[in-house]
mmCIF file of C-alpha atoms in Angstrom:
data_model
loop_
_atom_site.group_PDB
_atom_site.id
_atom_site.type_symbol
_atom_site.label_atom_id
_atom_site.label_comp_id
_atom_site.label_asym_id
_atom_site.label_seq_id
_atom_site.Cartn_x
_atom_site.Cartn_y
_atom_site.Cartn_z
ATOM 1 C CA MET A 180 58.838 101.015 128.449
ATOM 2 C CA ALA A 181 59.617 97.330 126.775
ATOM 3 C CA LEU A 182 61.656 94.787 127.770
ATOM 4 C CA THR A 183 64.488 95.320 124.921
ATOM 5 C CA ASP A 184 64.385 98.923 125.721
ATOM 6 C CA LYS A 185 65.135 98.517 129.403
ATOM 7 C CA LEU A 186 67.724 96.432 128.328
ATOM 8 C CA THR A 187 69.364 98.708 125.902
ATOM 9 C CA ALA A 188 69.114 101.829 128.521
ATOM 10 C CA ILE A 189 71.222 99.749 131.003
ATOM 11 C CA ALA A 190 73.444 98.626 128.589
ATOM 12 C CA ASP A 191 73.757 102.075 127.910
ATOM 13 C CA ALA A 192 74.439 103.218 131.542
ATOM 14 C CA ILE A 193 77.207 99.755 132.166
ATOM 15 C CA ARG A 194 79.342 101.469 128.821
ATOM 16 C CA ALA A 195 79.137 105.307 130.335
ATOM 17 C CA LYS A 196 80.379 103.592 133.757
ATOM 18 C CA THR A 197 83.178 101.618 132.501
ATOM 19 C CA GLY A 198 84.410 103.704 129.848
ATOM 20 C CA GLU A 199 83.354 101.108 126.969
ATOM 21 C CA THR A 200 83.212 103.392 123.428
ATOM 22 C CA GLY A 201 81.823 100.822 121.270
ATOM 23 C CA LYS A 202 78.211 100.374 121.360
ATOM 24 C CA MET A 203 76.872 97.047 123.143
ATOM 25 C CA THR A 204 74.394 95.014 121.608
ATOM 26 C CA LEU A 205 71.761 93.024 123.087
ATOM 27 C CA GLU A 206 73.766 89.813 121.784
ATOM 28 C CA GLN A 207 76.688 91.062 123.717
ATOM 29 C CA MET A 208 75.438 91.836 127.299
ATOM 30 C CA PRO A 209 75.562 88.487 128.439
ATOM 31 C CA ALA A 210 79.209 88.451 128.030
ATOM 32 C CA LYS A 211 79.509 91.762 129.213
ATOM 33 C CA ILE A 212 76.434 92.651 131.440
ATOM 34 C CA TYR A 213 77.912 92.913 135.151
ATOM 35 C CA VAL A 214 74.803 93.069 138.354
ATOM 36 C CA PRO A 215 74.949 96.477 139.814
ATOM 37 C CA PRO A 216 74.720 96.806 143.811
ATOM 38 C CA TYR A 217 71.199 98.325 142.541
ATOM 39 C CA THR A 218 67.503 97.622 140.533
ATOM 40 C CA ALA A 219 65.080 100.219 139.112
ATOM 41 C CA VAL A 220 61.666 99.541 139.170
ATOM 42 C CA GLU A 221 58.725 101.470 137.225
ATOM 43 C CA ALA A 222 56.344 103.100 139.030
ATOM 44 C CA LEU A 223 53.762 105.790 138.826
ATOM 45 C CA LEU A 224 54.322 108.748 140.953
ATOM 46 C CA GLN A 225 50.870 110.036 141.905
ATOM 47 C CA ASP A 226 50.383 106.475 143.429
ATOM 48 C CA TYR A 227 53.053 107.199 145.647
ATOM 49 C CA ARG A 228 53.591 111.556 146.235
ATOM 50 C CA SER A 229 50.177 112.836 146.429
ATOM 51 C CA GLY A 230 49.224 115.645 149.083
ATOM 52 C CA GLU A 231 52.041 117.214 151.450
ATOM 53 C CA GLN A 232 55.612 116.360 150.798
ATOM 54 C CA SER A 233 55.765 114.561 154.552
ATOM 55 C CA SER A 234 53.165 112.324 153.730
ATOM 56 C CA TRP A 235 54.867 111.124 150.949
ATOM 57 C CA THR A 236 55.637 107.312 150.199
ATOM 58 C CA HIS A 237 57.619 104.825 147.844
ATOM 59 C CA PRO A 238 57.637 101.067 146.566
ATOM 60 C CA SER A 239 58.925 98.284 148.671
ATOM 61 C CA GLN A 240 61.559 95.328 148.041
ATOM 62 C CA ASP A 241 62.476 93.226 150.268
ATOM 63 C CA GLY A 242 66.042 93.445 151.313
ATOM 64 C CA MET A 243 66.131 96.199 149.194
ATOM 65 C CA ALA A 244 66.507 100.278 150.717
ATOM 66 C CA PHE A 245 64.562 103.065 148.521
ATOM 67 C CA ALA A 246 67.425 105.269 147.244
ATOM 68 C CA GLY A 247 65.088 108.118 144.697
ATOM 69 C CA TRP A 248 62.699 108.255 141.831
ATOM 70 C CA TYR A 249 64.784 109.039 138.324
ATOM 71 C CA LYS A 250 62.894 110.105 135.080
ATOM 72 C CA ASP A 251 64.577 107.339 133.139
ATOM 73 C CA ALA A 252 65.484 103.464 133.220
ATOM 74 C CA ALA A 253 69.099 103.757 133.506
ATOM 75 C CA LEU A 254 68.863 106.320 136.784
ATOM 76 C CA THR A 255 71.006 109.115 135.357
ATOM 77 C CA THR A 256 68.284 111.741 135.979
ATOM 78 C CA PRO A 257 67.163 112.124 139.575
ATOM 79 C CA CYS A 258 63.305 113.298 139.987
ATOM 80 C CA GLY A 259 62.355 116.638 141.689
ATOM 81 C CA THR A 260 60.222 117.944 144.361
ATOM 82 C CA SER A 261 57.918 118.728 141.463
ATOM 83 C CA ASP A 262 57.728 115.817 139.791
ATOM 84 C CA THR A 263 54.582 114.448 141.391
ATOM 85 C CA SER A 264 53.148 112.607 138.329
ATOM 86 C CA GLY A 265 54.224 110.284 135.481
ATOM 87 C CA THR A 266 56.248 107.665 134.854
ATOM 88 C CA ALA A 267 59.377 107.318 137.072
ATOM 89 C CA TRP A 268 61.869 104.620 138.090
ATOM 90 C CA ALA A 269 62.347 104.007 141.546
ATOM 91 C CA LYS A 270 65.956 103.388 142.889
ATOM 92 C CA PHE A 271 67.180 100.359 145.297
ATOM 93 C CA VAL A 272 69.850 99.504 146.995
ATOM 94 C CA LYS A 273 70.788 96.551 149.153
ATOM 95 C CA ALA A 274 69.795 96.945 152.361
ATOM 96 C CA THR A 275 72.846 94.978 153.834
ATOM 97 C CA ASP A 276 75.316 97.197 151.857
ATOM 98 C CA LEU A 277 73.770 99.900 154.305
ATOM 99 C CA PHE A 278 74.856 98.253 157.559
ATOM 100 C CA GLN A 279 78.115 96.474 158.834
ATOM 101 C CA PHE A 280 78.012 94.690 162.077
ATOM 102 C CA ILE A 281 81.304 95.109 163.774
ATOM 103 C CA GLY A 282 80.840 93.075 166.547
ATOM 104 C CA CYS A 283 80.230 93.354 170.397
ATOM 105 C CA SER A 284 82.694 94.194 172.985
ATOM 106 C CA LEU A 285 82.529 95.370 176.706
ATOM 107 C CA ASN A 286 82.897 98.854 178.210
ATOM 108 C CA MET A 287 85.326 98.277 181.143
ATOM 109 C CA SER A 288 85.022 102.330 181.895
ATOM 110 C CA GLY A 289 83.463 102.866 185.286
ATOM 111 C CA ASN A 290 81.712 99.119 185.513
ATOM 112 C CA VAL A 291 82.102 96.772 188.067
ATOM 113 C CA PRO A 292 82.018 93.120 186.494
ATOM 114 C CA ALA A 293 80.710 91.570 189.594
ATOM 115 C CA GLU A 294 77.561 93.869 189.809
ATOM 116 C CA TYR A 295 77.290 95.075 185.997
ATOM 117 C CA THR A 296 78.561 95.860 183.102
ATOM 118 C CA THR A 297 77.808 98.148 179.815
ATOM 119 C CA PRO A 298 77.645 95.384 176.475
ATOM 120 C CA ARG A 299 78.611 97.587 173.359
ATOM 121 C CA PHE A 300 77.327 96.680 169.770
ATOM 122 C CA SER A 301 79.558 98.452 167.246
ATOM 123 C CA TYR A 302 78.653 99.538 163.449
ATOM 124 C CA ILE A 303 79.486 100.634 160.698
ATOM 125 C CA MET A 304 76.574 102.239 158.806
ATOM 126 C CA SER A 305 75.842 104.657 155.303
ATOM 127 C CA VAL A 306 73.559 105.615 153.322
ATOM 128 C CA PRO A 307 73.012 105.395 149.734
ATOM 129 C CA ASP A 308 74.609 108.326 147.392
ATOM 130 C CA GLY A 309 72.708 111.561 146.567
ATOM 131 C CA VAL A 310 70.755 111.330 149.642
ATOM 132 C CA THR A 311 70.927 114.099 152.667
ATOM 133 C CA PHE A 312 71.478 112.455 155.712
ATOM 134 C CA ILE A 313 69.239 112.848 158.612
ATOM 135 C CA GLU A 314 69.726 110.303 161.633
ATOM 136 C CA ASN A 315 70.947 106.972 162.747
ATOM 137 C CA GLY A 316 70.325 104.588 165.349
ATOM 138 C CA TRP A 317 68.619 101.226 166.282
ATOM 139 C CA TYR A 318 65.944 99.218 167.174
ATOM 140 C CA PHE A 319 66.064 96.798 170.080
ATOM 141 C CA LYS A 320 63.989 94.987 172.043
ATOM 142 C CA LYS A 321 63.254 94.675 175.633
ATOM 143 C CA VAL A 322 65.065 92.799 177.700
ATOM 144 C CA SER A 323 62.549 92.539 180.537
ATOM 145 C CA ASP A 324 59.702 91.982 178.092
ATOM 146 C CA PRO A 325 60.322 91.166 174.045
ATOM 147 C CA THR A 326 57.071 90.861 173.278
ATOM 148 C CA LYS A 327 56.814 94.717 173.407
ATOM 149 C CA PRO A 328 57.330 96.929 171.086
ATOM 150 C CA ASP A 329 60.887 97.554 170.099
ATOM 151 C CA VAL A 330 62.685 100.760 171.397
ATOM 152 C CA ARG A 331 64.098 103.297 169.374
ATOM 153 C CA SER A 332 67.211 104.907 170.035
ATOM 154 C CA LEU A 333 69.320 107.629 168.452
ATOM 155 C CA SER A 334 73.280 107.238 168.062
ATOM 156 C CA TYR A 335 74.897 110.474 169.090
ATOM 157 C CA ASN A 336 78.058 108.920 169.379
ATOM 158 C CA ASN A 337 79.401 108.957 165.787
ATOM 159 C CA ILE A 338 82.550 109.177 164.368
ATOM 160 C CA VAL A 339 82.767 110.353 160.241
ATOM 161 C CA GLN A 340 84.312 107.419 157.969
ATOM 162 C CA MET A 341 85.358 107.921 154.155
ATOM 163 C CA GLU A 342 82.788 108.875 152.091
ATOM 164 C CA ASN A 343 79.270 108.011 153.498
ATOM 165 C CA LYS A 344 80.290 105.938 156.318
ATOM 166 C CA ILE A 345 79.809 106.339 160.035
ATOM 167 C CA PHE A 346 80.956 104.069 162.951
ATOM 168 C CA SER A 347 78.601 104.343 165.861
ATOM 169 C CA SER A 348 77.751 101.721 169.086
ATOM 170 C CA GLN A 349 74.582 100.971 170.980
ATOM 171 C CA THR A 350 75.351 100.510 174.487
ATOM 172 C CA PHE A 351 73.507 98.810 177.154
ATOM 173 C CA ASN A 352 74.493 100.732 180.836
ATOM 174 C CA LYS A 353 75.489 99.107 183.982
ATOM 175 C CA VAL A 354 73.612 95.737 183.028
ATOM 176 C CA PRO A 355 73.096 93.899 185.856
ATOM 177 C CA VAL A 356 74.422 90.237 187.107
ATOM 178 C CA ARG A 357 71.092 88.876 186.700
ATOM 179 C CA LEU A 358 70.609 90.010 183.253
ATOM 180 C CA TYR A 359 74.048 88.752 181.731
ATOM 181 C CA GLU A 360 72.767 85.460 180.483
ATOM 182 C CA LYS A 361 69.531 87.426 178.562
ATOM 183 C CA LYS A 362 69.966 88.170 175.145
ATOM 184 C CA PHE A 363 70.326 91.749 173.923
ATOM 185 C CA SER A 364 68.830 91.948 170.328
ATOM 186 C CA THR A 365 69.255 95.160 168.153
ATOM 187 C CA LYS A 366 68.908 96.206 164.815
ATOM 188 C CA ALA A 367 70.533 99.317 162.847
ATOM 189 C CA PHE A 368 69.014 102.131 160.700
ATOM 190 C CA VAL A 369 69.591 104.611 158.856
ATOM 191 C CA LYS A 370 67.492 108.018 158.245
ATOM 192 C CA TYR A 371 67.813 110.273 155.366
ATOM 193 C CA THR A 372 66.109 112.310 152.246
ATOM 194 C CA THR A 373 66.283 111.286 148.926
ATOM 195 C CA ALA A 374 66.732 114.185 145.840
ATOM 196 C CA ASP A 375 63.305 114.194 145.150
ATOM 197 C CA GLY A 376 61.861 114.985 148.494
ATOM 198 C CA THR A 377 61.050 111.504 149.496
ATOM 199 C CA THR A 378 61.859 110.436 153.472
ATOM 200 C CA VAL A 379 63.273 106.910 153.721
ATOM 201 C CA GLU A 380 64.085 104.952 156.995
ATOM 202 C CA ALA A 381 65.746 101.913 156.275
ATOM 203 C CA VAL A 382 66.709 99.232 158.851
ATOM 204 C CA GLU A 383 68.950 95.979 159.185
ATOM 205 C CA ALA A 384 66.790 93.423 158.494
ATOM 206 C CA ASP A 385 68.146 90.829 161.093
ATOM 207 C CA TYR A 386 69.174 91.562 164.863
ATOM 208 C CA ASP A 387 72.157 90.988 166.192
ATOM 209 C CA ALA A 388 72.209 89.516 169.520
ATOM 210 C CA PHE A 389 74.326 88.479 171.939
ATOM 211 C CA THR A 390 74.065 87.837 175.968
ATOM 212 C CA SER A 391 77.050 89.736 178.413
ATOM 213 C CA ALA A 392 78.217 86.229 179.098
ATOM 214 C CA GLU A 393 78.719 85.115 175.139
ATOM 215 C CA ILE A 394 80.527 88.466 174.602
ATOM 216 C CA ALA A 395 82.595 87.620 177.611
ATOM 217 C CA ASP A 396 83.636 84.423 176.369
ATOM 218 C CA ALA A 397 84.543 85.544 173.101
ATOM 219 C CA VAL A 398 86.907 88.155 174.661
ATOM 220 C CA LEU A 399 88.410 85.443 176.363
ATOM 221 C CA ALA A 400 89.160 83.219 173.044
ATOM 222 C CA HIS A 401 89.804 85.957 171.385
ATOM 223 C CA PRO A 402 94.043 85.811 170.157
ATOM 224 C CA MET A 403 94.199 89.881 170.288
ATOM 225 C CA ALA A 404 92.836 90.130 173.915
ATOM 226 C CA THR A 405 94.514 92.156 175.635
ATOM 227 C CA GLN A 406 95.199 90.536 179.963
ATOM 228 C CA ALA A 407 93.066 93.695 181.131
ATOM 229 C CA ASP A 408 90.330 92.229 178.755
ATOM 230 C CA LYS A 409 90.450 88.562 179.942
ATOM 231 C CA ASP A 410 90.623 89.750 183.367
ATOM 232 C CA TYR A 411 87.381 91.726 182.826
ATOM 233 C CA ALA A 412 85.893 88.793 180.895
ATOM 234 C CA ALA A 413 86.667 86.260 183.274
ATOM 235 C CA ALA A 414 84.860 88.443 186.142
ATOM 236 C CA ILE A 415 81.932 88.903 184.119
ATOM 237 C CA LYS A 416 81.641 84.752 183.936
ATOM 238 C CA ALA A 417 82.448 84.117 187.663
ATOM 239 C CA ALA A 418 79.608 86.604 188.165
ATOM 240 C CA VAL A 419 77.439 84.517 185.923
ATOM 241 C CA THR A 420 78.351 81.202 188.090
ATOM 242 C CA GLN A 421 77.832 82.706 191.541
ATOM 243 C CA GLU A 422 74.671 83.891 190.636
ATOM 244 C CA GLY A 423 73.699 80.641 188.935
ATOM 245 C CA ALA A 424 74.775 79.295 192.238
ATOM 246 C CA ALA A 425 72.478 81.616 194.825
#
């Protein structure tokens, strides 16, 4: 497809979404066009969809998550599982739109800060429109040896939010005092199947990394922290000091 045809298709899709009735010409596009939260990449299906469906792959782009194959550049008609050859357009959405790191906290329930604590990394995760959710969770580095492969951890405490979003937290249970100043590094993932039958796992680009001591510092400085929160955080800091003096 020629570049002008692609631009016209995009302009038609924009007009349909915004309710404009007048024909948008290419000359008018610089004044009216907006940048959608997705991109379309032309490719040949047979390069990615040969053999069993479980082996199907998809193109990749830095910072983007694959969201399905479409029959048109305007991304209005999804491909199906029976479409395995010919030209198609791969839809990509920004990976950063799928993950929102809320922050860290310390779970005080059942913990003794002078001995151990439970840091908690909280997220809002989502999947692209029109896909079927499979699972979500995190990859995290082993604190004892960060050079080893990441541990893959599934989430079992999802709280459904509006639309296609969920709230979930990765917890590291009973972290001992000797690890209070070790960084826990974790990044979120979501796994889903697109309408055309492709299985995708989108992963957060960077690790969110904090120590229990850093989380305690943040609690102590937070204007909305309760006195109980501050007392617990202070006990964490005291334990670090005592460990360093030992």
